[in-house]
Amino acid sequence: MNLILFGPPGVGKGTQGEKISSEYGLSHLAMGDILRAAVRDQTEAGIRAKSFMDAGKLVPDTVVVSMIEDRIIAEDGKGFLLDGFPRNVAQARALDVMLSQHALKIDRIVFMDAPEENLINRLSGRLICRACGFGFHRQYSPPLKSGWCDRCGGELYQRDDDREDVIAHRLEVYREQTAPLLDFYQHQKGFFKLDAGGKMDAVFAALKEAVSE
Ligand code: AMP
């Protein structure tokens, strides 16, 4: 089973994507994580991507399309979940071409949405473990010991692009460039719209239902 999860920043794609991938044994291909690893390792693509990411802008299509293609090709056939890719219609078209070249197809496309107020609250309170990547929230799911990860004891940090001014820009980019994906996908077979404004467990239950249908 191959899935696409898309929606605005802060809607919970990363958290839910991780949970659903482990439930169904899928590879979780999160474009943002792949890019952050490239920035950290100072690869050529990472160096090109950094200034766009810091500003809350989309990294150029040529960079992200070839990065995700490398990852998809490297998959072993157990199925993958795309989280944060595609993020505009040009990327969706490039994905279609790439999938047909490799005789692959997407079985489910899940659009997650939530009111903008929720998105801003979730993003601005988000804390991430530097060591294991696990996510916390200052208000909704605070760590037991402030500043440190419950799971592995690693240090928690706030992403540079989770600052309020950058959040506003990311939401604008979403509205202009990613939201049109809804028109592109909503009439395709396997499309499902999920209300992700509720509690994490309820959203996960609804997502599981959508995926297993
Ligand atoms: P995320 O972790 O999904 O919130 O992504 C963080 C940042 O990575 C975004 O704000 C963009 O700068 C960049 N990014 C992630 N996915 C894509 C994509 N599909 N196309 C272009 N840029 C992306």
XYZ file of C-alpha atoms and ligand atoms in Angstrom:
236
model
C 0.000 0.000 0.000
C 1.309 3.446 -0.983
C -0.205 6.562 0.554
C -0.079 10.332 0.249
C -0.832 12.472 3.285
C -1.253 16.176 2.578
C -2.617 19.240 4.295
C -1.491 22.498 5.911
C 1.563 22.842 8.143
C 0.724 21.925 11.736
C -2.205 19.658 10.826
C -0.398 16.604 12.245
C 0.917 14.925 9.080
C 4.209 14.082 10.757
C 2.715 12.641 13.948
C -0.102 10.755 12.251
C 2.156 9.700 9.388
C 4.576 8.145 11.850
C 1.809 6.305 13.701
C 0.093 4.977 10.586
C 3.423 3.922 9.041
C 4.328 1.865 12.072
C 0.817 0.386 12.262
C 0.961 -0.839 8.645
C 4.722 -1.402 8.312
C 5.181 1.384 5.736
C 8.236 3.542 5.104
C 7.484 7.061 6.277
C 8.958 9.374 3.634
C 8.643 12.832 5.199
C 9.966 15.456 2.801
C 10.663 17.981 5.567
C 12.710 15.407 7.532
C 14.619 14.378 4.396
C 15.429 18.039 3.726
C 16.439 18.761 7.334
C 18.804 15.752 7.254
C 20.332 17.082 4.008
C 20.798 20.525 5.595
C 22.404 18.957 8.666
C 24.751 16.841 6.522
C 25.507 19.837 4.302
C 24.869 17.929 1.088
C 24.642 19.935 -2.139
C 20.818 19.733 -2.045
C 20.782 20.663 1.652
C 22.895 23.749 1.035
C 20.496 24.859 -1.746
C 17.420 24.130 0.382
C 18.393 25.873 3.625
C 17.573 29.507 2.822
C 14.148 28.543 1.426
C 13.333 26.490 4.509
C 14.469 29.185 6.936
C 12.185 31.658 5.171
C 9.194 29.264 5.178
C 9.255 29.054 1.360
C 9.025 25.930 -0.773
C 12.363 24.480 -1.847
C 12.573 24.452 -5.693
C 10.785 21.526 -7.339
C 13.922 20.278 -9.131
C 15.630 19.748 -5.760
C 12.784 17.987 -3.940
C 11.573 15.863 -6.874
C 14.935 14.183 -7.382
C 15.405 13.691 -3.616
C 12.063 11.942 -3.218
C 12.584 9.884 -6.363
C 15.857 8.547 -4.929
C 13.983 7.481 -1.798
C 11.059 5.917 -3.651
C 13.385 3.922 -5.903
C 15.271 2.672 -2.854
C 12.069 1.253 -1.323
C 11.810 -2.495 -0.960
C 8.153 -2.880 -1.931
C 6.631 -2.981 1.555
C 4.790 0.279 0.800
C 5.447 3.944 1.593
C 3.699 6.969 2.973
C 4.509 10.338 1.410
C 4.232 13.139 3.972
C 4.803 16.684 2.727
C 5.283 15.657 -0.889
C 3.793 16.706 -3.259
C 3.279 20.276 -2.079
C 2.176 21.850 -5.346
C 0.561 20.720 -8.589
C 3.847 20.615 -10.530
C 5.232 18.181 -7.927
C 2.051 16.077 -8.133
C 2.475 15.810 -11.914
C 6.160 14.919 -11.530
C 5.142 12.254 -9.012
C 2.665 10.722 -11.475
C 5.369 10.488 -14.136
C 7.878 9.013 -11.689
C 5.405 6.413 -10.400
C 4.442 5.245 -13.857
C 8.124 4.959 -14.834
C 8.673 2.644 -11.874
C 5.365 0.738 -12.275
C 4.084 2.018 -8.933
C 0.757 3.520 -7.912
C -0.826 5.389 -5.029
C -3.662 3.571 -3.245
C -4.865 6.276 -0.849
C -4.636 10.069 -0.853
C -5.620 11.555 2.494
C -6.215 15.277 2.830
C -6.012 16.384 6.477
C -7.472 19.737 7.452
C -8.042 21.775 10.617
C -9.014 25.381 11.433
C -6.145 27.846 11.017
C -6.262 28.810 14.698
C -5.459 25.169 15.643
C -2.594 25.074 13.165
C -0.983 28.216 14.580
C -1.349 26.939 18.182
C 0.125 23.567 17.291
C 3.089 24.992 15.379
C 3.990 27.760 17.801
C 4.007 25.395 20.823
C 5.784 22.525 19.111
C 9.013 21.136 20.585
C 11.115 18.445 18.948
C 13.759 16.138 20.362
C 17.160 16.764 18.812
C 18.155 13.131 19.343
C 15.115 11.017 18.343
C 12.852 13.534 16.570
C 9.862 12.838 18.824
C 7.439 15.764 19.059
C 5.969 17.451 22.154
C 3.782 20.490 22.668
C 4.309 23.074 25.404
C 0.610 23.040 26.280
C -1.051 19.906 24.860
C 1.623 17.272 25.419
C 4.419 18.739 27.546
C 7.444 16.598 28.432
C 7.671 15.342 32.030
C 10.926 17.235 32.508
C 10.875 20.639 30.842
C 13.298 20.889 27.927
C 14.097 17.149 27.766
C 12.642 14.222 25.850
C 10.595 11.626 27.804
C 11.549 8.893 25.373
C 15.316 9.194 25.079
C 16.411 12.061 27.353
C 17.519 14.170 24.358
C 17.339 17.953 24.299
C 14.117 19.547 22.997
C 14.220 22.495 20.603
C 11.867 24.709 18.648
C 12.268 24.573 14.850
C 13.492 27.872 13.353
C 10.519 27.879 10.993
C 8.062 27.477 13.897
C 8.616 31.135 14.854
C 5.439 33.174 14.534
C 6.526 35.336 11.570
C 7.665 32.273 9.588
C 4.470 30.348 10.499
C 2.363 33.116 8.955
C 4.396 32.884 5.765
C 4.191 29.078 5.628
C 0.410 29.265 5.896
C 0.332 31.789 3.064
C 2.517 29.517 0.918
C 0.161 26.658 1.775
C -2.926 28.612 0.690
C -1.327 29.724 -2.563
C 0.635 26.674 -3.633
C -0.459 23.547 -1.758
C -4.223 24.056 -1.348
C -4.735 23.790 -5.161
C -3.695 20.137 -4.791
C -7.176 19.553 -3.454
C -8.646 20.179 -6.915
C -5.972 17.973 -8.423
C -6.663 14.997 -6.149
C -10.227 15.183 -4.881
C -11.810 13.324 -7.787
C -9.141 10.653 -7.953
C -9.792 7.108 -6.773
C -8.691 6.593 -3.166
C -9.143 10.238 -2.105
C -10.283 10.809 1.471
C -10.823 14.047 3.416
C -10.111 13.899 7.132
C -11.093 16.407 9.797
C -7.884 16.643 11.839
C -8.994 19.362 14.242
C -9.732 16.941 17.102
C -7.619 15.007 19.605
C -4.696 12.954 18.341
C -6.260 9.552 19.141
C -9.566 10.395 17.455
C -7.761 11.637 14.346
C -5.660 8.469 14.280
C -8.757 6.268 14.539
C -10.381 8.116 11.613
C -7.181 7.899 9.579
C -6.914 4.167 10.205
C -10.467 3.733 9.042
C -9.767 5.731 5.867
C -6.651 3.709 5.116
C -8.132 0.295 5.783
C -11.358 0.878 3.858
P 7.693 20.294 6.997
O 8.621 19.582 7.914
O 6.848 19.358 6.185
O 6.882 21.348 7.693
O 8.605 21.075 5.924
C 9.530 22.057 6.352
C 10.004 22.885 5.175
O 10.660 22.052 4.219
C 8.910 23.582 4.369
O 8.490 24.794 4.966
C 9.624 23.808 3.034
O 10.567 24.857 3.138
C 10.417 22.515 2.897
N 9.628 21.482 2.189
C 9.092 20.336 2.716
N 8.456 19.629 1.781
C 8.593 20.318 0.610
C 8.152 20.115 -0.726
N 7.421 19.048 -1.087
N 8.483 21.050 -1.650
C 9.215 22.116 -1.340
N 9.663 22.380 -0.092
C 9.359 21.501 0.879
